[in-house]
Every structure is written in C-alpha cells, then in structure tokens.
Amino acid sequence: MFLVDYIKTVYNGVTSLLKGMRMTGYYFTHHKEIITQQYPDVKQVLPERFRGEVVMTHDEKNEHRCTGCTACELACPNATIKIVTKFDITPDGKKKKALDTFVYHLELCTMCNLCIVACPTDAIKMAQSFEHSVYDRSLLTKVLNKPGSKLMEGVE
Amino acid sequence: MIEEVGTSPEGDLIINVGPQHPSTHGVLHLVITLNGETVKNCEPHLGYIHRSIEKMCESLSYRQFIYVTSRMDYLSSHINNQGCSLTVEKALQIEVPERGKVIRVLMAELTRMASHLLWWGALGMDVGAFTPFFHAFREREVINDIMEETCGARLTMNYIVPGGVMYDIHPNFQQKVKDFITLFKSKIDEYDTLVTGNIIFQQRMKGVGYISGEDALSYGCTGPVLRASGVKCDIRKIAPYDGYEKVQFEEIIETGCDSYARYLVRMKELKQSLSIIEQLLDNIPEGEFQAKTKAVLKLPKGEFYSRVETARGEFGVYIISEGGLTPYRIKFRSPGFSNLSALHHMTKGSKLGDLVATMGTLDLVIPDIDR
Ligand code: SF4
Ligand code: SF4
C-alpha cells in the first residue's frame, strides 16, 4: 500500500511540475504576452481624473475663478491649503474680499480630492503630473494663482 | 512577554523575525522560541507603523476622516471607506441612491479581487515560488487601471463618500471591466495549473496551520480564515449592506481548517466576486450616484456601529458622537488584528518554514493591524 501511494505521489509530482513548466515555456516563446512599460522612455498618458496635484485653472486673459471663499481650506484634512485674502475696491467704491495668494503645500497633500469637491466655483482641479521629486523641500510649497491674475468676471 | 534575544530558561533559542524581513509582509515583528526547527512559541510585537489613526480621526470632520481609513487596510481601501460612510449614513439616516449602491458594490468586489490577487502572488513567494507574483500583478494592474480611470487613484481612492460615491463612473468603465472579465477568465486556469495543482505547494499547505472552527471563533478570526474552518461569517450574507441581498453569490465554506482550506476559500471567492460583478455590470440603474447631503455633516448625539466584509474579514466602525462636528471617539475593528492573534495557536509545534507559509495564508496587512 505504501509503495502504491509513494509511486502515485511521485507520478503526480512529476506531472504537476511538467504542467507548470509547460506554461513557463509558453510565456518564454510568446513575447507578445509580456507586458513591460518602458518608463521613463515611453510615458503613459494618465486618465483625466488622475490626482497628481492641485492646480488652479487660468484662462488666456490670465483670469482665474477663485473668489477666496476658503471652502477648500476648510475641507482639507491636513492643512495643505492656505488662502490669503485682500480687499479690492470695486468701481462703485465698495470693499470686496478677493484672493491674494493661494498657498499649496504639495508635500502635505494626500490627493484626497476633498478640496476640489468643496470648491463652489470650480476654480481648482487636479493635474495629471506625478513626477514631483525635487532637491529641496521648500520647492514643494507653491502659489497657485499666477502673478498678476485676477478674478474672472461674473464669478461670485 | 518573552525576552527578545538569547535563550529561554529551558534552553530554547529565541530569534526575531522582522520587522525588516522579506517574509513577514511589511513591518511585522515576530519573536519566536525555537527548539531545533520546531516553533514552540511565536509572539507578534506591534508598534512599528502605528500612526494613531483613531486619535487622528477625532480631530477630523465626518467627511475628512474617511480618507485616512484608506491607509489602514490599503488593499481594501474602498471597502474601508464604505464601512465608514455606512456608519455616517446610518447616523444621519441618509438613503443612498440605487446607482450609488451598485457602483459601491462593483468597486468593492473589484477591490476584493485585486486584494486576493496580490495575496496569491505573495503567498507564492512565501512558499518559494517567484513566478505567481508576476502573473497576479499582471491581472491586478488591469484592475488598478480601471480604478485610476474612475476614481483618480490606484490604491488610496477616497471614492466612496457619505451619501454615495464621489463621481459617476467613467464612460469607459463598463467596457473596461468587461474586458477584464474576459481576460481574467482566460487566466484563472493558469493559476490552478501553476500553483493549486502543484504537488510541492499542496504538501506545504495541507495539514499545516490547523485551527478548528471553535478556536478560530474564540480568537475572533473572521473572513476567509474563519470560513476555512467551516464557520459561516460573511457579513455580506448575514447582515447585507448596500444591496448585497439582491445579488446571487455563494458564501464559500471549507472544512479543512488548514492552510490549504484558507487558500481554496480565497481562490473560490475570486470567482464569486467575478460573478457578482458580472451580474451588476449591465444592470447599473440610472439616476443619481450621490444623495443630497449638507455641506457640513453633524452627527446626532449617540453611538453608531456598522460593519462590512473586507477582503480579510469583518471590519467594524464604531463612532461615539457628542453632537459636534468631529467624532468624540472612533474605534475600528480590523480583521487583521484578530487573525494575527491566532497565529501562535496555528503554528505551535510546526516547523519554522511552515510558520511563514501559514502567515501567508492569513493575508496580513500590517498597517491594518497596527493603526
Ligand atoms: S487633495 Fe486633499 S489633501 Fe490635497 S489639498 Fe485637496 S483637500 Fe487637501
Ligand atoms: S479655490 Fe474655490 S473653494 Fe478655494 S478659496 Fe477659491 S473659490 Fe473658494
């Protein structure tokens, strides 16, 4: 009885190994089935929803849509965003709150998307860039509104 | 607690496996008492990746705390987010629209498949086979791409939010998942050829890491570990959430109680998940994907609990609210912690090599255990 079991085990062992080897052989001879991405020589196009970093959209007249309402700052779980506001004088002489600087700490951001969802005017969005490494940590603190930009007309 | 170096009073060798050891999956630290090659005792030491997530959640609002839970069991991040969202919804009595529910289930099952695939590859490495890892990652990559397109991230998605899901699915989603199903069906037999049927693998698994159903229950094991010991415990069946009661699937029960049974449970669950996805994919109802919720969520005073079935077992979220903007206390019941606690029971008296294989079948994710 023992001998029969022993021979059976050896037989099963050899066949199962051969089956496995056959598959290895298949992939060895079928190079099309191999998937390797040649990064960084060939860069993949990332889907538009990919969360790489927060950016502010500006149009060709250098205008943005951010009113400085700080909703994104409040929505952010780890104090990545700091909004500095100023007071503009409107043509009819009234004071109006406006965005001065939008400070974004990329090193703190977890790409959770909560700020984008919170923004009432769609002023910010996620960019697809992902190669963020720099030599100095301070370079990761960014100002998102471009210099000289102002609020787009009609955005409240 | 046993000493961490040297020999025990009985003359047994005490060695440390981990926290930086390739076979312990992350930063798990095991202090093992060895008599020759026989394991006499094994004691996990935790704390190497403790981020005090529960404490952190106390200072975050009910919308913000969910993203942190992706970083606990990062292989089931969707399901963790789902558990938290369910608790918040329960407290505020928010009714999730049907479309939102179906999308959630689809995502949860895709996550489960991705998680089981990674486990399968890693288990192969644990028992000394390197190739399965690449095969598993090839298929897992497709799921990750699907996630990336719809949710915007590959691992820590933060896609399931209180009230539903953050966005509607991407227009390509259904087609991509269909392609994945076709691909996966053609590949799943390869897995069996390569690993399940392999005689060396079977002998490393069968009869190793035995734990009876009763013992597993008393250690608080859940998920595939408990189901492999013949106990029904699938939360999707016993307390259905998000419309799991409407889909047809089997709860996989094995009675082998050993590593091989745990292996079989997960391999069969892969097929069940695939069948759930197939049932729902063409029947995503039209309508809203997210219920209308207030911008600032304020939970009423009280205690709230809900649980979900992650790829590793039962994940529970317990919130105590004082009626404010942030929780008073949050407690997570993570499946990995209880499963790990049964390790010493399973491996007492076995060989050192079997300890690694048994640990592989527990599917441990250390950040989930040590949060
Ligand atoms: S993505 Fe999240 S962490 Fe990053 S800035 Fe927005 S809210 Fe803050
Ligand atoms: S980006 Fe949007 S949410 Fe943030 S301050 Fe500007 S308008 Fe408000």
XYZ file of C-alpha atoms and ligand atoms in Angstrom:
543
model
C 0.000 0.000 0.000
C 2.761 2.346 0.959
C 4.571 1.643 -2.266
C 1.488 2.419 -4.362
C 0.994 5.729 -2.570
C 4.625 6.553 -2.979
C 4.596 5.896 -6.712
C 1.355 7.868 -7.063
C 2.876 10.867 -5.298
C 5.960 10.757 -7.464
C 3.825 10.499 -10.588
C 1.608 13.399 -9.511
C 4.657 15.410 -8.609
C 6.255 14.950 -11.995
C 3.069 15.681 -13.943
C 2.218 18.805 -11.938
C 5.730 20.106 -12.407
C 5.601 19.393 -16.135
C 2.282 21.231 -16.406
C 3.795 24.237 -14.674
C 6.867 24.112 -16.867
C 4.732 23.958 -19.972
C 3.162 27.259 -19.034
C 6.524 28.806 -18.343
C 7.610 27.559 -21.759
C 4.542 29.123 -23.331
C 5.399 32.554 -21.980
C 9.037 32.046 -22.912
C 8.067 31.660 -26.555
C 5.185 34.173 -26.676
C 6.738 37.571 -26.234
C 3.528 39.424 -27.124
C 2.004 38.308 -23.834
C 4.689 40.022 -21.833
C 3.724 43.410 -20.515
C 6.512 45.773 -19.640
C 6.180 49.526 -19.593
C 9.271 51.339 -20.780
C 9.046 54.173 -18.294
C 10.639 56.799 -18.407
C 11.413 56.427 -22.135
C 7.764 55.951 -23.005
C 5.409 57.851 -20.772
C 1.900 56.639 -20.339
C -0.999 59.019 -20.790
C -2.780 59.185 -17.482
C -6.571 59.359 -17.303
C -8.010 62.828 -16.858
C -9.309 62.064 -13.381
C -5.901 61.072 -12.096
C -4.983 63.025 -8.983
C -1.456 64.308 -9.359
C -1.513 67.741 -7.763
C -3.930 70.591 -7.229
C -3.711 73.376 -9.798
C -5.777 76.475 -10.458
C -7.216 76.974 -13.905
C -6.411 80.247 -15.659
C -7.809 81.363 -18.991
C -5.867 83.148 -21.747
C -6.575 86.565 -20.185
C -4.831 85.352 -17.002
C -8.057 85.226 -15.063
C -9.000 82.598 -12.509
C -12.283 81.666 -10.885
C -11.256 81.719 -7.228
C -13.195 84.104 -5.023
C -11.166 83.429 -1.911
C -14.073 81.862 -0.056
C -11.761 79.423 1.834
C -14.149 76.484 1.402
C -11.259 74.360 0.142
C -9.062 75.353 3.068
C -11.764 74.195 5.471
C -12.377 70.963 3.585
C -8.732 69.935 3.568
C -7.946 67.387 6.267
C -4.265 68.239 6.630
C -3.895 71.991 6.260
C -2.397 71.766 2.791
C -4.093 74.907 1.566
C -3.688 78.399 2.964
C -5.771 81.176 1.447
C -4.630 84.755 1.953
C -7.291 87.283 1.094
C -7.208 91.001 0.462
C -9.816 93.702 -0.035
C -10.380 95.089 -3.508
C -12.117 98.383 -4.068
C -14.908 97.894 -6.586
C -15.679 100.707 -9.124
C -18.599 101.883 -7.004
C -16.297 102.380 -4.045
C -17.230 99.296 -2.016
C -14.748 96.947 -0.388
C -14.803 93.400 -1.713
C -12.963 90.342 -0.440
C -10.701 88.779 -3.055
C -7.942 86.228 -3.328
C -4.437 87.458 -2.707
C -2.352 84.268 -2.534
C -3.329 80.621 -2.783
C -0.589 78.724 -0.982
C -0.473 74.999 -1.647
C 1.840 72.633 0.225
C 2.316 69.726 -2.121
C 4.380 67.882 0.485
C 1.342 67.676 2.785
C -1.269 66.863 0.175
C -2.745 63.364 0.187
C -4.644 63.789 -3.095
C -7.955 63.098 -1.415
C -9.871 65.401 -3.760
C -11.996 66.933 -0.985
C -10.930 70.489 -1.842
C -11.937 70.071 -5.483
C -15.362 68.801 -4.475
C -15.790 71.613 -1.957
C -14.998 74.481 -4.319
C -18.249 76.228 -5.306
C -16.805 77.864 -8.432
C -14.656 75.054 -9.876
C -11.576 77.208 -9.560
C -9.192 74.379 -8.822
C -8.686 70.967 -10.372
C -6.352 68.002 -10.282
C -3.444 67.882 -12.723
C -2.011 64.654 -14.093
C 1.628 65.379 -13.302
C 3.182 62.899 -10.922
C 6.946 63.386 -11.069
C 7.157 65.671 -8.087
C 10.598 64.897 -6.699
C 12.798 67.933 -6.077
C 16.062 68.509 -4.266
C 14.737 70.987 -1.754
C 11.599 70.554 0.253
C 10.732 74.233 0.108
C 10.213 73.938 -3.653
C 7.100 71.925 -2.945
C 5.295 74.901 -1.468
C 3.581 76.515 -4.394
C 1.475 79.580 -5.085
C -1.313 78.514 -7.379
C -2.669 81.840 -8.625
C -0.388 83.203 -11.315
C 1.202 86.630 -10.748
C -0.991 89.456 -11.938
C -4.015 87.224 -12.363
C -7.428 88.400 -11.308
C -10.904 87.095 -10.788
C -12.857 86.226 -13.881
C -15.803 88.494 -14.464
C -19.164 87.178 -13.411
C -17.836 84.623 -10.911
C -19.315 85.154 -7.492
C 6.343 38.783 27.264
C 9.412 36.772 26.370
C 12.935 38.107 26.148
C 13.908 39.222 22.698
C 17.363 37.683 22.422
C 19.346 34.700 23.560
C 17.967 31.527 25.016
C 14.938 30.857 27.163
C 15.270 29.280 30.642
C 14.574 25.869 29.082
C 17.464 26.299 26.700
C 15.418 27.106 23.607
C 16.666 29.585 21.067
C 14.833 32.892 20.804
C 15.045 34.679 17.486
C 13.492 37.757 15.986
C 11.833 37.585 12.610
C 11.249 41.068 11.313
C 10.482 43.943 11.463
C 12.609 44.130 8.331
C 12.300 40.659 6.962
C 11.071 39.844 3.475
C 8.797 37.062 4.628
C 6.836 38.994 7.233
C 4.958 41.274 4.828
C 5.802 44.747 5.960
C 6.942 45.605 9.422
C 5.653 42.671 11.407
C 7.981 41.638 14.197
C 7.711 38.074 15.492
C 9.657 36.837 18.483
C 9.971 33.098 18.020
C 11.071 30.476 20.514
C 12.684 27.623 18.649
C 13.592 24.147 19.706
C 15.720 22.980 16.835
C 13.472 23.886 13.937
C 10.255 23.452 15.834
C 8.362 26.573 16.786
C 7.457 26.469 20.464
C 6.031 29.918 20.711
C 5.596 32.902 18.473
C 4.692 36.305 19.703
C 3.947 39.245 17.422
C 5.274 42.613 18.536
C 3.472 45.580 17.103
C 4.019 49.298 17.000
C 6.381 49.858 14.108
C 3.824 51.531 11.887
C 1.475 52.983 14.458
C 0.085 56.282 13.228
C -2.644 56.695 15.842
C -5.294 56.848 13.176
C -8.143 56.532 15.665
C -6.891 59.543 17.613
C -6.283 61.457 14.409
C -9.886 60.870 13.362
C -11.113 62.647 16.469
C -9.876 65.930 15.069
C -11.261 65.420 11.578
C -14.781 66.104 10.386
C -17.115 63.338 9.243
C -16.188 63.947 5.624
C -12.482 64.160 6.268
C -11.869 61.106 8.429
C -12.812 58.676 5.681
C -9.748 59.241 3.533
C -7.476 58.198 6.432
C -9.052 54.755 6.564
C -7.740 54.017 3.060
C -4.360 53.920 4.731
C -5.252 51.157 7.147
C -6.016 48.110 5.069
C -4.712 49.685 1.893
C -5.625 46.641 -0.180
C -9.291 47.025 0.734
C -9.369 50.802 0.771
C -12.728 51.034 -0.995
C -14.310 48.697 1.499
C -12.876 50.602 4.460
C -14.262 53.829 3.040
C -17.569 52.081 2.533
C -17.716 50.964 6.160
C -17.108 54.486 7.406
C -19.600 56.003 5.001
C -22.207 53.463 6.047
C -21.812 54.440 9.690
C -22.196 58.138 8.921
C -25.202 57.407 6.710
C -26.774 55.285 9.404
C -26.423 58.063 11.944
C -27.817 60.726 9.638
C -30.360 58.394 8.031
C -29.199 59.172 4.539
C -30.619 56.903 1.872
C -28.045 56.133 -0.809
C -29.499 56.086 -4.346
C -29.583 52.709 -6.086
C -26.985 53.703 -8.638
C -24.604 54.740 -5.903
C -25.087 51.426 -4.134
C -24.408 49.365 -7.236
C -21.279 51.346 -8.054
C -20.102 50.808 -4.489
C -20.607 47.066 -4.683
C -18.843 46.886 -8.042
C -15.880 48.790 -6.675
C -15.801 46.738 -3.500
C -15.737 43.485 -5.428
C -13.048 44.713 -7.793
C -11.019 45.675 -4.743
C -11.562 42.262 -3.226
C -10.298 40.646 -6.401
C -7.261 42.892 -6.547
C -6.534 42.119 -2.921
C -6.886 38.366 -3.343
C -4.679 38.509 -6.422
C -1.943 40.258 -4.520
C -2.294 37.759 -1.702
C -1.998 34.885 -4.159
C 1.190 36.276 -5.616
C 2.677 36.975 -2.209
C 1.761 33.523 -0.926
C 3.621 32.018 -3.849
C 6.694 33.958 -2.788
C 6.270 32.804 0.797
C 6.453 29.171 -0.199
C 9.290 29.762 -2.601
C 7.662 30.245 -5.998
C 8.516 33.524 -7.639
C 6.518 33.398 -10.880
C 2.977 33.647 -9.434
C 3.771 37.130 -8.231
C 4.155 38.396 -11.781
C 1.097 36.587 -13.035
C -1.019 38.044 -10.246
C 0.303 41.544 -10.750
C -0.399 41.402 -14.458
C -4.116 40.991 -13.782
C -4.124 43.281 -10.779
C -2.638 46.019 -12.918
C -5.745 45.956 -15.114
C -7.972 46.492 -12.072
C -5.721 49.308 -10.911
C -6.050 50.978 -14.294
C -9.823 50.748 -14.070
C -9.702 52.313 -10.613
C -7.384 55.024 -11.802
C -9.731 55.991 -14.580
C -12.877 56.187 -12.478
C -11.600 57.115 -9.022
C -8.444 59.014 -9.846
C -6.102 56.898 -7.744
C -4.786 53.384 -7.699
C -4.586 52.495 -4.041
C -5.944 55.156 -1.710
C -9.015 56.149 -3.624
C -11.283 58.045 -1.250
C -14.048 57.476 -3.779
C -16.861 56.270 -1.551
C -18.191 59.214 0.431
C -21.199 59.661 2.742
C -24.257 59.682 0.511
C -22.881 57.641 -2.356
C -19.756 57.933 -4.460
C -17.701 60.986 -5.319
C -18.137 60.885 -9.104
C -20.174 58.965 -11.564
C -18.359 56.071 -13.219
C -16.169 56.872 -16.192
C -17.853 56.258 -19.584
C -15.249 53.577 -20.338
C -15.785 51.797 -17.042
C -18.244 49.139 -18.152
C -16.295 48.221 -21.273
C -13.017 48.043 -19.397
C -14.469 45.806 -16.705
C -15.921 43.539 -19.382
C -12.505 43.270 -20.990
C -11.068 42.455 -17.619
C -13.622 39.715 -17.027
C -12.748 38.103 -20.359
C -9.055 38.365 -19.610
C -9.412 37.047 -16.107
C -11.479 34.044 -17.154
C -8.788 33.021 -19.596
C -6.118 33.340 -16.929
C -7.685 31.842 -13.832
C -6.958 28.304 -15.009
C -3.330 29.236 -15.257
C -3.351 29.893 -11.555
C -4.551 26.422 -10.831
C -2.024 24.873 -13.193
C 0.806 26.881 -11.791
C 0.113 26.735 -8.071
C -3.004 24.918 -6.878
C -2.183 21.664 -8.630
C 1.490 21.800 -7.827
C 2.432 18.938 -5.582
C 5.115 20.828 -3.690
C 2.672 23.600 -2.947
C -0.002 21.192 -1.777
C 2.359 19.450 0.572
C 3.438 22.761 2.042
C -0.202 23.663 2.649
C -2.144 20.538 3.553
C -2.437 19.814 7.247
C -0.363 22.858 8.137
C -1.571 25.686 10.339
C -4.556 23.808 11.694
C -7.159 25.743 13.644
C -10.588 24.367 14.487
C -13.708 26.412 13.959
C -14.232 26.779 17.685
C -10.722 28.024 18.307
C -10.889 30.374 15.362
C -14.106 31.842 16.730
C -12.645 32.267 20.190
C -9.677 34.159 18.752
C -12.109 36.416 16.926
C -10.965 35.385 13.465
C -13.198 36.479 10.616
C -13.242 36.339 6.873
C -11.569 33.588 4.871
C -9.664 32.387 7.937
C -12.839 31.547 9.815
C -14.693 30.298 6.749
C -11.890 27.855 6.058
C -12.658 26.341 9.456
C -16.244 25.754 8.482
C -17.984 28.675 10.181
C -20.378 30.925 8.322
C -19.410 34.524 8.888
C -19.731 36.504 5.676
C -21.151 39.926 6.603
C -22.407 40.260 3.050
C -24.715 37.333 3.805
C -25.575 37.670 7.487
C -26.052 41.434 7.571
C -26.259 42.615 3.957
C -25.439 46.234 3.200
C -25.554 48.332 0.037
C -27.730 45.879 -1.828
C -25.740 42.679 -1.345
C -29.038 40.971 -0.565
C -30.057 41.386 -4.206
C -27.097 39.653 -5.828
C -26.627 35.933 -6.112
C -23.425 34.581 -4.703
C -22.256 31.728 -2.575
C -20.580 32.021 0.741
C -17.515 29.817 0.422
C -17.097 27.405 3.307
C -14.272 24.900 3.582
C -13.868 22.413 6.375
C -10.186 21.606 6.061
C -9.216 24.084 8.811
C -5.660 24.187 7.420
C -3.636 26.462 5.176
C -4.871 24.694 2.074
C -8.500 25.327 3.044
C -7.767 29.020 3.510
C -6.113 29.021 0.123
C -9.135 27.383 -1.510
C -11.582 29.799 0.122
C -9.814 32.791 -1.363
C -9.419 31.194 -4.789
C -13.124 30.410 -4.893
C -14.018 33.872 -3.622
C -12.246 35.299 -6.639
C -14.757 33.510 -8.846
C -17.691 34.614 -6.666
C -16.585 38.230 -6.860
C -16.332 37.880 -10.605
C -19.885 36.574 -10.744
C -21.178 39.472 -8.610
C -19.502 41.920 -10.960
C -20.988 40.165 -13.988
C -24.484 40.351 -12.515
C -24.305 44.039 -11.743
C -22.256 45.399 -14.592
C -25.027 45.602 -17.158
C -27.677 46.477 -14.605
C -26.369 49.706 -13.148
C -29.592 51.644 -12.555
C -29.955 55.153 -13.913
C -30.269 58.088 -11.591
C -28.247 59.902 -9.016
C -24.953 58.479 -7.799
C -24.908 60.560 -4.653
C -27.652 61.596 -2.261
C -28.014 65.265 -1.450
C -26.193 65.910 1.801
C -25.410 69.017 3.775
C -22.000 70.579 3.196
C -21.173 70.147 6.880
C -22.171 66.851 8.431
C -23.136 66.871 12.086
C -23.926 63.531 13.665
C -26.591 63.404 16.372
C -25.527 62.520 19.877
C -25.164 58.792 20.283
C -23.217 55.687 19.363
C -23.185 54.175 15.906
C -21.727 50.964 14.584
C -21.684 49.284 11.227
C -19.622 46.556 9.696
C -18.540 45.409 6.284
C -16.755 42.426 4.842
C -13.320 43.389 3.577
C -11.031 41.017 1.735
C -9.647 39.964 5.117
C -12.785 39.711 7.200
C -15.074 41.815 9.284
C -14.265 45.494 9.502
C -16.279 47.450 12.035
C -16.559 51.192 12.570
C -17.766 52.446 15.915
C -18.415 56.147 16.320
C -19.355 57.951 19.512
C -20.716 61.364 18.769
C -21.352 64.217 21.160
C -23.339 66.042 18.511
C -20.399 68.106 17.313
C -18.532 68.465 14.056
C -15.954 65.826 14.904
C -16.350 62.399 16.495
C -15.803 62.086 20.229
C -14.218 58.689 19.747
C -13.755 56.333 16.829
C -12.873 52.692 17.137
C -12.071 50.446 14.221
C -12.404 46.719 14.480
C -9.864 45.480 11.995
C -9.882 41.900 10.765
C -6.115 41.505 10.570
C -5.541 42.055 14.276
C -7.687 39.127 15.384
C -6.438 36.904 12.591
C -2.851 37.566 13.604
C -3.607 36.710 17.215
C -4.455 33.178 16.140
C -1.047 32.707 14.518
C 0.656 31.314 17.570
C -2.123 28.787 18.024
C -1.799 27.657 14.425
C 1.958 27.344 14.412
C 2.732 25.854 17.808
C 4.777 22.725 17.191
C 5.213 23.273 13.484
C 8.427 23.905 11.606
C 9.825 27.374 11.023
C 9.225 27.152 7.273
C 5.582 26.312 7.854
C 5.202 29.367 10.029
C 5.983 31.535 7.030
C 3.547 29.624 4.844
C 0.819 29.845 7.479
C 1.385 33.536 7.883
C 0.984 33.860 4.132
C -2.440 32.259 4.233
C -3.595 34.675 6.936
C -3.212 37.505 4.417
C -1.847 40.024 6.871
C -1.707 43.707 6.094
C 0.331 45.298 8.855
C -0.982 48.894 8.697
C -4.423 47.413 9.285
C -3.277 45.593 12.418
C -1.162 48.431 13.708
C -3.091 51.583 13.039
S -6.413 66.969 -2.283
Fe -6.983 66.705 -0.139
S -5.086 66.962 0.994
Fe -4.731 67.793 -1.051
S -5.192 69.961 -0.865
Fe -7.075 68.970 -1.541
S -8.196 68.527 0.323
Fe -6.077 68.959 0.922
S -10.371 77.580 -4.766
Fe -12.604 77.517 -4.680
S -13.049 76.885 -2.574
Fe -10.920 77.551 -2.605
S -10.996 79.701 -1.984
Fe -11.038 79.641 -4.232
S -13.205 79.648 -4.741
Fe -13.084 79.112 -2.581
